[in-house]
Each structure stands twice: as C-alpha cells, then as structure tokens.
C-alpha cells in the first residue's frame, strides 16, 4: 500500500512548500498576490524564482517551462534548461524572477483567428500565481496565461480568469445586500467527471483512423455491444485496475484530488472524478489529468481514447461539469442552507442561474460545440442539443408555489414566504435523479452535462461564470436601488420564475416528445456546431462579453473563426483518412480475399466440372458489387474533399463540410462496414469493434 499522504502534492510548489522555503515577507507578499491578483514586485519575484528552482532541482528537475493553454484546446510547453555558463567554463543553475513572471514563446503557429498578424507573431506568457507550479517529467511547469503583444488573449486561461473576477465582483454585491460582509471573495467552483475509453495499444496502432483522428471511421457493429448493461459499475479488470492505481498516484503527486473511479456504460469505458476546486485550478488539473491518462495508459500497453465518440453505436464520452459558487468563508451559495435568510439568498442565486441559462442557451450550446461532440449531442446517450434545466420535483414545487402564491405542498396549506419560512432539505443523492438533463441541479451545485470528453473545460466555465455574473449584476442594480429590499427581492424572484420557467424540464430529455415540446416552448435547438457557432458573434453575446471585459469584440470574432476552422480541419482529416484506408487497406483486402475465392473455384473446375462453385460465385458476386461501391464512394468522397477550399470563407467551408463531406463519409462507411463481416478475418486489415472493445 502506498503512503498517499507522503505522495500527495509532492511535485507541487504549493503553500506548504512556499511557507517552508520562502522568507516570511516574501511568502506574505506572494500570498497577497495570489489572493488579490496584485502585481508582484520584481525583487520578490527573484526570491520566489530562486526558491522554486532550488526546490525543483532537489526533486530532479533540470528544465523549466511556461505551461499554457493555446486555442488548440491542449496544453503547450517549451523547455528551457536552468543551466547557465560561467566565465571559467563551468556552469550554474539559474532561474530569475523575470523568467518566472514572463516568457516569450515563439508563438506564431498557434491559432489566433486573425488576432495576430504574422509580422507581429510574438506573444508572451504571463505567470498565473493562482495555480501552483509543478514538476512533470523533470520539468518545472509554471502555469501561465498567453497573450499577444497587444494584450489580446490567445489562450483559454485568460478569459476564464477574467470571468472568475467578474462573477466574484457581482456575487459579492449580492451578498452585501443580504448583510454578508465576512466574505471577501466568491469563487466559481468546478469538479469535472472525466469519461474515457481504454483499448489495447497494439490494436490502436493497427487502425489509422484511431491514430490520426482518435475515433473509428469504419467498423461494423459487433455481435455483442453494451446491451447487457453489465459493464456499468462492474468489477474492474486487473489490467485496468493497475492502470487506475498508477494514474491515481501520478495525479496525487501533482496535487490532483482524483477520488472516484468506476466503469462506465459502454464496454472498455471508465470514469474518473476529482474533488472540486476553483474553476481555474480545476481546468489546469483536468488538462493534466487527460495528459496523464494517455501517458499512463501507454505504460500498460493500453491507449486512452478521450474522443467524444470513438465507436459508432456505442456510448460516447462526456465530461460532467459540476459547477457552483462559494465564498472564501466556505459558504456554498447554491446550498439552500437552513435559515430563512440563507434560503432567500439561495433562491436569488438559483433564479439567477435559471435566468442566465435561459437567456444564454445559445452560448452554453456553443461552449460545447466541436466536430467530435456533434456525434454525441442528440444521439442516444447524451443530452440533446436543447438546453434545459432539471430542478427535481421538490424544488420545482417550491418554485411553482412562489410563482403562483399558492400552497407549496399537499402537506401544508400555507404558501412559502421568502425570507420567513424555511425550505425543506433537498436530497442530494436521490436515486431517481434525472440523468438525461443537460443542466441538472444536484443538491448544492449544477451539473452541466453537455461538455465533450476531449474538450478543455475552460470555455464552458468561462461562459457559465459570465452569464451568471450578468444576471447577478442586473439583480444587484435593481436591489441596490430599491427602497424596500424584501419586497423587491420577492418580486424579483417571482418575476424571474414567471419569465424563465419554460427552461425548466424534469422529464426525459432523450424522448422525441421533448424535442416537440421544447420547440413549442420556444427553446433553441442548435443541432450541429455549424448551426451553433455563428450565434457567438450575435450582438447580445458580444455585448455581454465586452460589458464585463471577459472578451473584447475582436477576441470574440477570433474565437468564432478558430472554432469553425477547427471544425473544418477535423472533418477534413477524417475524410482524408477514410479515403486512404479505403484505397490502401480495405479495397486491397477485399481483392485479396476475392482472389482466393476465384482461385479456389478455378482449381475445383480444373479437378472436375462436376464440383459446384456456386458458393464461391455467389460470394464473389456480392463482394464484387460491394467493393465496386466502396471504390466509387471513395472516389466521390475524394472529389468532395477537393471542393472544401473553393467553397468560400471559413463559414462557407464549415457549411460545405457539414452538408457535403459528412454524408459522403457516411456513404463510404456503409459499403466498408457491409464488407467487413463477409471477408475472412485473416484478410481484414484492422481490428474490429468486437476485438477493440472486448480485448
Ligand atoms: P455524482 O454526480 O457522480 O453522483 P457527486 O455529486 O458526488 O457525484 O460529485 C460529482 C462531482 O461534483 C465531483 O467531482 C465533485 O467534486 C463535484 N462537486 C461536488 N460539490 C461541488 C461544488 N460545490 N462545486 C463544484 N463541484 C462540486
Ligand atoms: Mg455526476
């Protein structure tokens, strides 16, 4: 048994390490910076850098890097040695405050969506002292934000940090109105439940589609799928258990609170959930978790697939984004609490979230829009592309009674008076809780379930923080001005419910009836990334981002471009991979098998005309027709791919890809998947679904 407490955080320059290694004054100054975001004096930065370097070297580090999160959605790092030459030919290990605080990676090839013309390709990275530095593979990693020289955000962290400040400020205004003056900071908190698949590494290497795109582009349904539902929470196989143990250990070293692990619904699918923390650190940790999952898998001859839909017809992977807001005094603002005052405050925050989600349905949808997630949203296992809120029966009854002014339960004939009566306790973990809702209240937090497994959670949380801050700010404006706080509060809560209750839905989100019902209610249903993304630059959304300074107008536009470009590129690569696999692997395999069949038939005939070659002939006919079809569809797909660039600007290209390329890919797949069960195993060029999922 490992000594978890000795391992935990051992590779993190955390508060304990800082306290131990920094002079008292420096520690205090740094702590102040961390808590208030104040600028750190250069001389202090030097002291911190030096202590960090000594600590890192003791732990075996030789290099440092500014670790950042460009718009690619994954992390980037460029390593520099601590090593520095001396005049006498020897060397010293150095790391200055300047190097800690600011870096200049050659950033010209990161996506900027037109923000950074190539002639000023330089960007810079700036230390984020609110997320601890850590050591990974012998490199001291310093979490940083990544910006252009004009100060525009080129990364996912910068807007997230801005959004955290915005919600902090607006939530504090509300708290003050309720007489809470102890809290000096409100943090958005988040705990992501990460789903993933593990498959055998040798099998992975045999599939160009998995290697190039992370998902299977071909593959007939196996005789056995997930229909037995025996994998969910099932016993964990020894090889997977060994992987999980090592993964936990690696994450603990990095100070990541990996806590829950279990098998998921699909065969070979698993989940890991950490203990929640603030959205910035949670995002950094989730990026590291995904990276470690891939690395540790390799050590066990496994490959970790983080793609949203690696296998057609089998459940995909998501990331449940558990979100709440808490004060630095430990009060969770989405916890109903126990007193009438806490209850009233809770109800105001609750209706703020309801209003925000309703008003910005499109932004939440956009925050999870990727080519990969399009295969999942609206498909059988994931919430649909329609955003709605699950509150549960009890809370819905309360909300309804507040709105109508009638008694809230059969038990009592009284109606609830906000700020006077006490709310009942809501069960946190009722078993019948709705797993189909895209946005569910789960006792003291909301669970946003549309996020794709491979995505950074920075985007969804930046959106959540900003949209809720927007409503809080509007409410604070009203309440601060009102002569009678209680009266205004009651009216505000009641009116908000009336205006936005159409977003609340406790039924089955996967049913066809809901799609019809949602349309009646006027809820938006943005089925694909191409439908959703253009809404990002709608006036109302640009106004939101610029009002709070979370994104400037040019940053909004650049993000729109980058995301669309990403969509086009992803599908382009997938389509090219399909053509290559069809021409170089599938068609030749079928031809080889057909040759065996026709040789057999010819040999039979050579022996005696009386021997029947009926079966060879019949099979040959079928194969021949199908392989000709595959050849034709591969050609058609190739032709369609060639048209992508000529179809226009990136918006036109995305539409073209969705309307022309995706259907051509499906047509080719259909032929290949029909061939797969008919061709001898020995000739088939890649492992089948059955082999991949039941390794
Ligand atoms: P499940 O939803 O699977 O039943 P839990 O509700 O216990 O599991 O927690 C799921 C995730 O929600 C965990 O990562 C947990 O840390 C996170 N979580 C719990 N409370 C909060 C909170 N106040 N803010 C953000 N995340 C939270
Ligand atoms: Mg959950």
XYZ file of C-alpha atoms and ligand atoms in Angstrom:
723
model
C 0.000 0.000 0.000
C 1.302 3.403 -0.962
C 1.631 6.204 1.533
C -0.845 8.578 -0.057
C -0.233 11.459 2.291
C 3.503 11.407 1.518
C 2.853 11.287 -2.221
C 0.094 13.871 -2.388
C 1.299 17.170 -3.798
C 4.934 16.069 -3.618
C 5.557 17.516 -7.088
C 3.756 20.806 -6.426
C 5.210 24.067 -5.225
C 2.178 24.520 -3.018
C 1.554 26.613 0.055
C 3.365 24.191 2.297
C 6.455 24.310 0.077
C 6.246 28.090 -0.181
C 5.923 28.513 3.553
C 8.867 26.257 4.167
C 11.168 27.801 1.583
C 10.331 31.475 1.302
C 11.332 34.241 3.718
C 8.276 35.276 5.743
C 7.852 38.636 3.980
C 8.134 37.102 0.539
C 5.622 34.425 1.431
C 3.206 37.067 2.662
C 3.625 39.192 -0.456
C 3.136 36.190 -2.703
C 0.058 35.113 -0.813
C -1.391 38.568 -1.179
C -0.763 38.390 -4.912
C -2.457 35.027 -5.104
C -5.499 36.188 -3.164
C -5.956 39.638 -4.632
C -4.295 39.367 -8.020
C -1.956 42.249 -7.108
C 1.235 42.796 -9.076
C 4.314 41.071 -7.660
C 7.379 43.236 -7.189
C 10.418 42.222 -9.322
C 12.701 41.779 -6.341
C 10.151 39.469 -4.734
C 9.754 37.527 -7.966
C 13.525 36.888 -7.920
C 13.337 35.412 -4.444
C 10.349 33.222 -5.362
C 12.026 32.050 -8.567
C 15.192 31.099 -6.763
C 13.327 29.125 -4.103
C 11.253 27.407 -6.768
C 14.378 26.463 -8.695
C 16.132 25.004 -5.622
C 13.008 23.037 -4.768
C 12.660 21.783 -8.343
C 16.306 20.758 -8.620
C 16.039 18.786 -5.377
C 13.139 16.937 -6.999
C 15.283 16.112 -10.015
C 14.160 18.870 -12.405
C 16.642 20.238 -14.930
C 14.380 22.472 -17.007
C 11.532 24.904 -16.605
C 8.690 25.819 -18.884
C 5.849 28.264 -19.120
C 2.899 25.916 -19.378
C -0.026 27.442 -21.263
C -3.296 26.627 -22.961
C -3.488 27.924 -26.517
C -6.686 27.720 -28.543
C -5.767 24.224 -29.730
C -7.524 23.010 -26.580
C -4.463 21.179 -25.317
C -1.515 22.497 -23.350
C 1.766 23.769 -24.735
C 5.229 23.922 -23.266
C 8.721 24.839 -24.410
C 11.520 23.684 -22.134
C 14.469 25.820 -21.078
C 17.348 24.496 -19.011
C 18.256 26.065 -15.677
C 21.819 25.565 -16.823
C 23.841 28.716 -17.466
C 27.534 29.046 -18.417
C 30.119 30.778 -16.217
C 33.253 32.600 -17.460
C 35.539 29.838 -16.246
C 33.785 27.233 -18.392
C 31.765 25.756 -15.540
C 28.053 26.242 -15.088
C 25.448 27.305 -12.591
C 21.752 26.584 -12.334
C 19.787 29.802 -12.673
C 16.198 30.933 -12.745
C 15.343 34.615 -12.423
C 12.200 36.412 -11.379
C 11.910 37.740 -14.909
C 11.935 34.224 -16.304
C 9.287 33.225 -13.805
C 6.971 36.144 -14.484
C 7.130 36.485 -18.232
C 8.072 34.330 -21.204
C 8.200 34.748 -24.950
C 7.461 31.511 -26.703
C 7.724 31.616 -30.473
C 4.023 31.694 -30.818
C 3.459 32.282 -34.489
C 1.976 28.901 -35.229
C -0.678 28.820 -32.532
C -4.178 29.633 -33.748
C -5.066 33.287 -33.255
C -8.088 33.667 -35.516
C -6.598 36.671 -37.237
C -5.743 38.437 -33.970
C -2.057 38.405 -34.578
C -0.750 39.300 -37.986
C 2.349 37.312 -38.827
C 4.566 40.392 -38.777
C 3.994 40.675 -35.072
C 3.988 36.994 -34.399
C 5.291 37.278 -30.881
C 3.073 36.512 -27.979
C 4.002 36.384 -24.356
C 3.177 34.176 -21.425
C 2.480 35.643 -18.008
C 2.741 33.733 -14.736
C -0.569 32.803 -13.127
C 0.363 32.654 -9.436
C -3.147 31.437 -8.561
C -2.331 27.978 -9.910
C 0.674 26.277 -8.293
C 3.810 25.428 -10.252
C 4.537 21.709 -10.506
C 7.107 19.253 -11.821
C 6.270 16.943 -14.684
C 8.853 14.723 -16.401
C 11.771 16.577 -14.819
C 10.465 19.969 -15.891
C 9.309 22.742 -13.577
C 5.990 23.815 -15.131
C 4.739 27.319 -14.486
C 1.065 27.837 -15.276
C 0.760 30.921 -17.449
C -1.680 32.979 -19.466
C -0.848 33.509 -23.139
C -1.461 36.876 -24.815
C -0.485 38.849 -27.869
C 1.649 41.952 -27.533
C -1.484 43.993 -27.916
C -2.791 42.250 -24.797
C -5.390 40.123 -26.577
C -5.981 36.698 -25.140
C -4.609 33.895 -27.305
C -5.500 31.183 -24.846
C -8.279 29.615 -22.809
C -6.998 30.603 -19.387
C -7.078 34.401 -19.730
C -10.833 34.755 -20.341
C -11.521 32.160 -17.654
C -9.563 34.196 -15.102
C -11.376 37.334 -16.214
C -14.740 35.598 -15.833
C -13.846 34.464 -12.328
C -13.158 38.060 -11.338
C -16.423 39.157 -12.875
C -18.578 36.650 -11.031
C -16.658 37.371 -7.839
C -17.476 41.045 -8.058
C -21.160 40.619 -8.870
C -21.782 37.870 -6.310
C -20.159 39.995 -3.598
C -22.585 42.821 -4.396
C -25.496 40.456 -3.814
C -24.007 39.058 -0.610
C -23.559 42.548 0.749
C -27.254 43.209 0.206
C -28.009 40.196 2.368
C -25.766 41.592 5.063
C -22.906 39.201 4.469
C -19.728 41.221 4.878
C -17.356 38.453 6.048
C -16.784 37.092 2.584
C -14.145 38.947 0.580
C -14.009 36.651 -2.411
C -16.503 34.455 -4.246
C -15.046 31.606 -6.273
C -16.648 29.661 -9.054
C -16.006 26.019 -8.189
C -15.935 23.050 -10.503
C -15.429 19.322 -10.455
C -15.248 17.540 -13.806
C -16.222 13.883 -14.122
C -13.997 12.643 -16.933
C -15.033 9.703 -19.114
C -12.603 7.774 -21.302
C -12.040 4.502 -23.134
C -9.103 2.139 -22.759
C -8.170 -0.184 -25.592
C -5.200 -2.393 -26.299
C -2.324 -0.366 -27.664
C -1.394 -2.910 -30.338
C -4.945 -2.777 -31.677
C -4.874 1.006 -31.624
C -1.698 1.095 -33.696
C -3.296 -1.076 -36.363
C -6.030 1.476 -37.020
C -5.057 4.559 -38.999
C -8.387 6.166 -38.116
C -7.726 5.938 -34.387
C -4.141 7.068 -34.812
C -4.980 10.073 -36.992
C -8.367 11.123 -35.646
C -8.983 9.469 -32.279
C -12.157 7.774 -33.468
C -13.070 4.822 -35.645
C -14.248 5.924 -39.076
C -15.165 2.378 -40.068
C -16.432 -0.598 -38.119
C -19.412 -2.914 -38.278
C -21.460 -3.473 -35.117
C -20.127 -6.366 -33.029
C -22.401 -9.296 -32.167
C -22.290 -8.046 -28.608
C -22.417 -4.416 -27.555
C -23.487 -2.719 -24.378
C -26.995 -4.202 -24.439
C -26.364 -6.343 -21.402
C -25.534 -3.241 -19.345
C -23.114 -5.406 -17.418
C -20.165 -3.043 -17.652
C -21.602 -0.086 -15.735
C -20.104 -0.093 -12.234
C -18.961 -3.667 -12.974
C -15.860 -5.209 -11.434
C -12.695 -3.571 -12.751
C -10.340 -5.871 -14.678
C -6.838 -6.328 -13.215
C -5.098 -4.622 -16.119
C -7.397 -1.619 -15.876
C -7.084 -1.602 -12.092
C -3.286 -1.444 -12.441
C -3.692 1.477 -14.813
C -6.054 3.283 -12.429
C -3.727 2.790 -9.462
C -0.789 4.243 -11.294
C -2.872 7.075 -12.706
C -4.105 7.999 -9.237
C -0.577 8.038 -7.945
C 0.652 10.299 -10.748
C -2.281 12.658 -10.208
C -1.835 12.728 -6.443
C 1.810 13.700 -6.912
C 0.561 16.666 -8.917
C -1.820 17.609 -6.126
C -4.867 16.500 -8.101
C -7.594 15.100 -5.896
C -8.532 12.086 -8.004
C -11.241 10.477 -5.922
C -13.835 8.373 -7.674
C -13.309 5.786 -10.380
C -15.644 3.304 -11.957
C -16.547 1.521 -15.136
C -18.990 3.347 -17.385
C -21.903 2.164 -19.505
C -20.004 1.112 -22.633
C -17.571 -1.798 -22.637
C -13.974 -0.561 -22.092
C -15.310 2.797 -20.849
C -14.364 4.274 -17.490
C -14.696 7.455 -15.470
C -12.584 9.458 -13.070
C -13.863 12.265 -10.840
C -11.751 14.606 -8.746
C -12.780 16.626 -5.717
C -13.887 20.066 -6.875
C -11.790 23.210 -6.655
C -11.925 26.705 -8.202
C -12.535 26.801 -11.953
C -9.017 27.895 -12.857
C -7.220 25.171 -10.920
C -9.859 22.613 -11.920
C -9.195 23.436 -15.565
C -5.429 23.103 -15.186
C -5.917 19.843 -13.316
C -8.303 18.465 -15.901
C -5.787 19.186 -18.669
C -3.123 17.379 -16.649
C -5.487 14.509 -15.926
C -6.153 13.960 -19.622
C -2.432 14.103 -20.377
C -1.622 11.632 -17.596
C -4.381 9.263 -18.702
C -2.717 8.995 -22.112
C 0.791 8.641 -20.690
C -0.004 6.081 -18.027
C -2.073 4.020 -20.478
C 0.974 3.590 -22.706
C 2.955 2.166 -19.775
C 0.300 -0.549 -19.526
C 0.267 -1.246 -23.274
C -3.099 0.456 -23.424
C -4.304 3.512 -25.299
C -6.620 6.001 -23.689
C -9.224 7.417 -26.071
C -10.615 10.767 -24.993
C -12.650 11.345 -28.158
C -16.362 12.064 -27.651
C -17.446 9.255 -29.925
C -14.716 6.715 -30.632
C -17.192 3.999 -31.625
C -20.360 4.403 -33.600
C -23.378 2.798 -31.967
C -21.622 2.621 -28.594
C -21.971 5.258 -25.853
C -19.661 8.204 -26.244
C -17.717 10.063 -23.581
C -18.570 13.319 -21.910
C -17.403 15.411 -19.086
C -19.907 16.345 -16.398
C -19.090 19.891 -15.444
C -20.195 20.246 -11.798
C -20.406 23.942 -11.094
C -21.186 26.116 -8.115
C -20.114 29.357 -6.421
C -18.653 29.587 -2.930
C -17.336 32.304 -0.645
C -13.829 32.267 0.783
C -15.528 31.732 4.146
C -16.727 28.344 2.927
C -20.335 29.123 2.114
C -21.688 27.356 -0.993
C -24.126 29.852 -2.484
C -26.130 27.118 -4.215
C -26.679 25.296 -0.956
C -30.196 26.056 0.323
C -28.879 26.407 3.870
C -31.000 26.077 6.996
C -32.307 29.518 7.911
C -34.895 31.706 6.158
C -32.238 34.285 5.332
C -29.927 31.696 3.759
C -32.918 30.287 1.912
C -33.852 33.653 0.449
C -30.277 34.194 -0.657
C -30.171 30.697 -2.158
C -33.380 31.330 -4.084
C -31.977 34.506 -5.561
C -28.807 32.755 -6.732
C -30.910 29.861 -8.007
C -33.170 32.051 -10.129
C -30.087 33.917 -11.365
C -28.754 30.674 -12.778
C -32.165 29.827 -14.247
C -32.387 33.188 -15.959
C -28.776 33.055 -17.168
C -29.178 29.600 -18.673
C -32.403 30.611 -20.394
C -31.102 33.918 -21.687
C -27.865 32.393 -22.955
C -28.933 28.919 -24.110
C -27.010 29.553 -27.291
C -23.743 30.354 -25.503
C -23.898 27.190 -23.413
C -24.513 25.167 -26.554
C -21.638 26.941 -28.302
C -19.322 26.287 -25.366
C -19.511 22.556 -26.089
C -19.655 22.715 -29.896
C -16.966 20.656 -31.613
C -16.926 18.235 -34.519
C -16.392 15.373 -32.065
C -19.193 16.356 -29.705
C -21.640 16.646 -32.618
C -21.661 12.835 -32.785
C -22.772 12.723 -29.196
C -25.214 15.557 -28.535
C -28.643 14.496 -29.628
C -27.538 10.909 -30.034
C -28.933 8.275 -27.739
C -26.764 8.507 -24.670
C -26.051 12.206 -24.435
C -28.351 15.071 -23.619
C -29.839 16.601 -26.743
C -28.634 19.840 -28.243
C -31.524 21.555 -26.435
C -30.531 23.307 -23.215
C -32.946 22.888 -20.297
C -32.729 22.749 -16.512
C -33.642 19.901 -14.189
C -34.610 21.075 -10.701
C -36.178 17.941 -9.292
C -39.721 17.548 -8.067
C -39.407 19.210 -4.703
C -37.571 22.332 -5.771
C -39.839 22.670 -8.797
C -42.864 22.545 -6.491
C -41.363 25.305 -4.369
C -40.535 27.438 -7.369
C -44.062 26.954 -8.715
C -45.656 27.868 -5.423
C -43.565 31.038 -5.203
C -44.730 31.986 -8.650
C -48.404 31.253 -8.104
C -48.526 32.320 -4.485
C -50.294 29.070 -3.618
C -49.525 26.362 -1.074
C -46.344 24.530 -1.954
C -47.218 21.002 -0.808
C -50.264 18.920 -0.038
C -48.965 18.556 3.492
C -49.246 22.198 4.333
C -51.893 24.632 3.310
C -49.507 27.533 3.789
C -47.613 29.087 0.965
C -43.905 29.706 1.336
C -42.918 33.204 2.281
C -39.419 34.009 1.141
C -37.225 35.236 3.941
C -39.645 33.978 6.590
C -40.251 30.272 6.051
C -37.593 27.581 5.978
C -37.162 25.449 2.882
C -37.175 21.691 3.285
C -33.877 19.831 2.842
C -33.346 18.644 -0.711
C -31.997 15.154 -1.021
C -28.543 15.397 -2.605
C -28.379 11.937 -3.951
C -31.850 10.700 -4.701
C -31.569 7.621 -6.875
C -34.281 8.658 -9.275
C -32.448 11.780 -10.234
C -32.590 12.646 -13.856
C -29.532 11.567 -15.805
C -30.874 12.804 -19.126
C -30.888 16.509 -18.337
C -28.176 18.689 -19.845
C -28.174 21.005 -16.842
C -29.232 19.452 -13.572
C -29.461 20.802 -10.047
C -27.915 18.146 -7.811
C -28.477 19.387 -4.282
C -25.911 22.163 -3.989
C -24.454 22.551 -7.477
C -25.420 22.354 -11.121
C -24.155 19.623 -13.365
C -23.639 20.763 -16.970
C -23.573 17.503 -18.865
C -23.132 18.569 -22.478
C -19.375 19.053 -22.308
C -17.380 16.719 -24.544
C -14.773 14.410 -23.049
C -11.830 15.779 -25.030
C -12.547 19.484 -24.591
C -10.905 21.873 -22.226
C -13.387 22.908 -19.547
C -12.094 26.476 -19.656
C -14.660 27.529 -22.267
C -17.815 26.151 -20.643
C -16.825 27.572 -17.264
C -15.886 30.949 -18.691
C -19.388 31.063 -20.184
C -21.118 29.890 -17.002
C -19.294 32.422 -14.850
C -20.006 35.264 -17.239
C -23.685 34.597 -17.905
C -24.487 34.177 -14.217
C -22.471 37.315 -13.399
C -24.542 39.194 -15.970
C -27.790 38.314 -14.224
C -26.340 38.934 -10.757
C -25.242 42.369 -11.880
C -28.697 43.160 -13.220
C -30.278 41.972 -9.952
C -27.793 43.888 -7.826
C -28.554 47.061 -9.794
C -32.241 46.646 -9.012
C -31.893 45.648 -5.384
C -29.349 48.304 -4.516
C -31.738 50.983 -5.684
C -34.865 49.622 -4.032
C -36.382 51.304 -1.004
C -37.808 48.063 0.351
C -35.295 45.228 -0.068
C -37.591 42.366 0.969
C -40.400 43.492 -1.257
C -38.129 43.986 -4.251
C -36.413 40.644 -3.612
C -39.709 38.782 -3.538
C -40.876 40.442 -6.694
C -37.583 39.758 -8.435
C -37.632 36.068 -7.594
C -41.264 35.709 -8.564
C -40.935 37.614 -11.839
C -37.816 35.725 -12.823
C -39.560 32.415 -12.318
C -42.552 33.545 -14.388
C -40.363 34.770 -17.173
C -37.940 31.849 -17.354
C -39.741 28.753 -16.084
C -40.036 27.433 -19.641
C -36.369 26.379 -19.390
C -37.211 24.000 -16.502
C -37.896 20.429 -17.585
C -37.808 17.418 -15.279
C -38.893 14.769 -17.782
C -36.948 12.533 -20.133
C -34.715 14.713 -22.275
C -33.914 11.801 -24.586
C -37.504 11.378 -25.742
C -38.812 12.587 -29.088
C -41.720 14.260 -27.307
C -39.302 16.596 -25.568
C -37.968 17.849 -28.894
C -41.511 18.739 -29.933
C -42.337 20.227 -26.544
C -39.133 22.280 -26.470
C -39.957 23.745 -29.821
C -43.392 24.725 -28.533
C -41.719 26.403 -25.597
C -39.510 28.340 -27.967
C -36.237 26.832 -26.729
C -33.356 26.797 -29.137
C -32.206 23.548 -30.704
C -28.864 24.100 -32.385
C -28.204 20.633 -33.701
C -24.680 20.994 -35.004
C -21.558 23.037 -34.455
C -22.233 24.800 -37.728
C -25.700 25.817 -36.536
C -24.439 26.904 -33.127
C -21.168 28.758 -33.663
C -22.405 31.749 -35.672
C -24.507 32.780 -32.649
C -21.300 33.520 -30.767
C -20.973 36.809 -32.619
C -24.619 37.831 -32.155
C -24.937 41.370 -30.818
C -26.363 40.238 -27.497
C -23.399 37.930 -26.874
C -20.726 40.379 -27.983
C -22.384 42.956 -25.708
C -22.216 40.529 -22.784
C -18.522 39.755 -23.213
C -17.474 43.339 -23.776
C -19.631 44.741 -20.962
C -17.661 42.727 -18.434
C -14.340 42.744 -20.289
C -14.230 38.959 -20.474
C -13.607 39.061 -24.223
C -13.146 42.062 -26.483
C -15.082 42.212 -29.726
C -12.038 41.125 -31.728
C -11.395 38.278 -29.284
C -14.970 37.047 -29.728
C -14.569 37.089 -33.500
C -11.219 35.356 -33.352
C -12.682 32.579 -31.223
C -15.520 32.143 -33.661
C -13.037 31.761 -36.523
C -10.731 29.426 -34.644
C -13.565 27.115 -33.649
C -15.013 26.953 -37.141
C -11.579 26.386 -38.630
C -11.040 23.611 -36.171
C -14.308 22.007 -37.210
C -13.371 22.115 -40.900
C -9.859 20.798 -40.283
C -11.047 17.943 -38.097
C -13.517 16.669 -40.653
C -11.064 17.204 -43.486
C -8.520 14.971 -41.742
C -11.183 12.353 -41.051
C -12.306 12.332 -44.667
C -8.755 12.040 -45.992
C -8.104 9.193 -43.574
C -11.170 7.364 -44.839
C -10.065 7.667 -48.447
C -6.621 6.400 -47.554
C -7.952 3.445 -45.575
C -10.400 2.550 -48.315
C -7.865 2.675 -51.129
C -4.818 1.295 -49.353
C -6.332 -1.201 -46.951
C -9.967 -2.094 -47.378
C -10.245 -2.447 -51.148
C -6.935 -4.364 -51.474
C -8.013 -6.687 -48.628
C -11.283 -7.494 -50.343
C -9.468 -8.038 -53.641
C -7.042 -10.491 -51.987
C -9.904 -12.421 -50.498
C -11.761 -12.427 -53.805
C -8.681 -13.820 -55.475
C -8.611 -16.719 -53.044
C -12.252 -17.399 -53.796
C -11.822 -17.289 -57.550
C -8.609 -19.379 -57.403
C -10.477 -21.958 -55.356
C -13.299 -22.026 -57.865
C -10.857 -22.366 -60.777
C -8.987 -25.202 -59.063
C -12.234 -27.011 -58.399
C -13.189 -26.701 -62.017
C -9.769 -27.998 -63.051
C -10.331 -31.119 -60.975
C -13.821 -31.764 -62.229
C -16.588 -29.831 -63.865
C -18.977 -31.658 -61.589
C -17.813 -29.867 -58.415
C -20.084 -26.984 -57.618
C -18.608 -23.481 -57.414
C -21.965 -21.995 -56.571
C -20.930 -20.647 -53.180
C -17.698 -19.052 -54.424
C -19.579 -17.465 -57.274
C -22.347 -16.137 -55.099
C -19.958 -14.661 -52.555
C -17.752 -13.250 -55.293
C -20.727 -11.526 -56.835
C -21.717 -9.921 -53.560
C -18.191 -8.858 -52.700
C -17.568 -7.573 -56.165
C -20.663 -5.381 -56.102
C -19.862 -4.007 -52.651
C -16.193 -3.360 -53.312
C -17.087 -1.599 -56.538
C -19.455 0.514 -54.481
C -16.700 1.248 -51.951
C -14.368 2.244 -54.748
C -16.960 4.566 -56.193
C -17.794 6.156 -52.818
C -14.114 6.649 -52.022
C -13.747 8.458 -55.332
C -16.813 10.553 -54.634
C -15.509 11.470 -51.179
C -12.167 12.451 -52.635
C -13.872 14.735 -55.113
C -15.936 16.358 -52.364
C -12.846 16.924 -50.221
C -11.225 18.743 -53.094
C -14.090 21.190 -53.108
C -13.677 22.304 -49.475
C -11.261 25.127 -50.058
C -13.044 26.516 -53.068
C -16.347 26.629 -51.196
C -15.567 30.052 -49.720
C -14.576 31.595 -46.385
C -14.387 29.525 -43.251
C -18.120 29.889 -42.540
C -18.983 28.638 -46.022
C -16.420 25.859 -45.700
C -17.969 24.662 -42.450
C -21.406 24.528 -44.042
C -19.987 22.709 -47.059
C -18.210 20.187 -44.855
C -21.393 19.509 -42.898
C -23.662 19.235 -45.953
C -21.320 17.565 -48.449
C -18.373 15.885 -46.747
C -20.111 14.225 -43.798
C -22.746 12.492 -45.982
C -20.031 11.318 -48.408
C -18.131 9.851 -45.441
C -21.251 8.017 -44.288
C -21.813 6.602 -47.781
C -18.299 5.176 -47.929
C -18.532 3.791 -44.441
C -21.741 1.986 -45.261
C -20.060 -0.014 -48.043
C -16.978 -0.833 -45.983
C -18.992 -1.876 -42.935
C -21.117 -4.161 -45.123
C -17.941 -5.799 -46.434
C -16.349 -6.338 -43.029
C -18.489 -9.297 -41.825
C -18.161 -11.008 -45.230
C -14.382 -11.042 -45.502
C -12.234 -13.664 -43.785
C -10.658 -12.372 -40.580
C -7.194 -13.089 -41.888
C -7.660 -10.588 -44.710
C -9.402 -7.802 -42.857
C -6.823 -5.023 -42.373
C -7.720 -3.708 -38.935
C -9.192 -4.943 -35.630
C -12.978 -4.979 -35.492
C -15.219 -3.370 -32.855
C -15.506 -6.713 -31.103
C -11.744 -7.044 -30.875
C -11.277 -3.435 -29.765
C -13.967 -3.376 -27.099
C -13.623 -6.832 -25.608
C -9.846 -7.101 -25.561
P -22.202 12.132 -8.868
O -22.698 13.340 -9.594
O -21.484 11.161 -9.787
O -23.223 11.491 -8.013
P -21.029 13.822 -6.831
O -22.289 14.570 -6.877
O -20.557 13.328 -5.511
O -21.064 12.590 -7.843
O -19.860 14.694 -7.395
C -19.533 14.762 -8.727
C -18.507 15.836 -8.898
O -19.070 17.067 -8.439
C -17.214 15.654 -8.123
O -16.136 15.956 -8.965
C -17.357 16.657 -7.019
O -16.108 17.131 -6.542
C -18.108 17.768 -7.706
N -18.711 18.732 -6.764
C -19.285 18.488 -5.564
N -19.637 19.644 -4.973
C -19.284 20.663 -5.814
C -19.361 22.096 -5.771
N -19.877 22.735 -4.725
N -18.882 22.783 -6.817
C -18.359 22.157 -7.876
N -18.256 20.833 -7.965
C -18.701 20.078 -6.961
Mg -22.480 13.268 -11.778
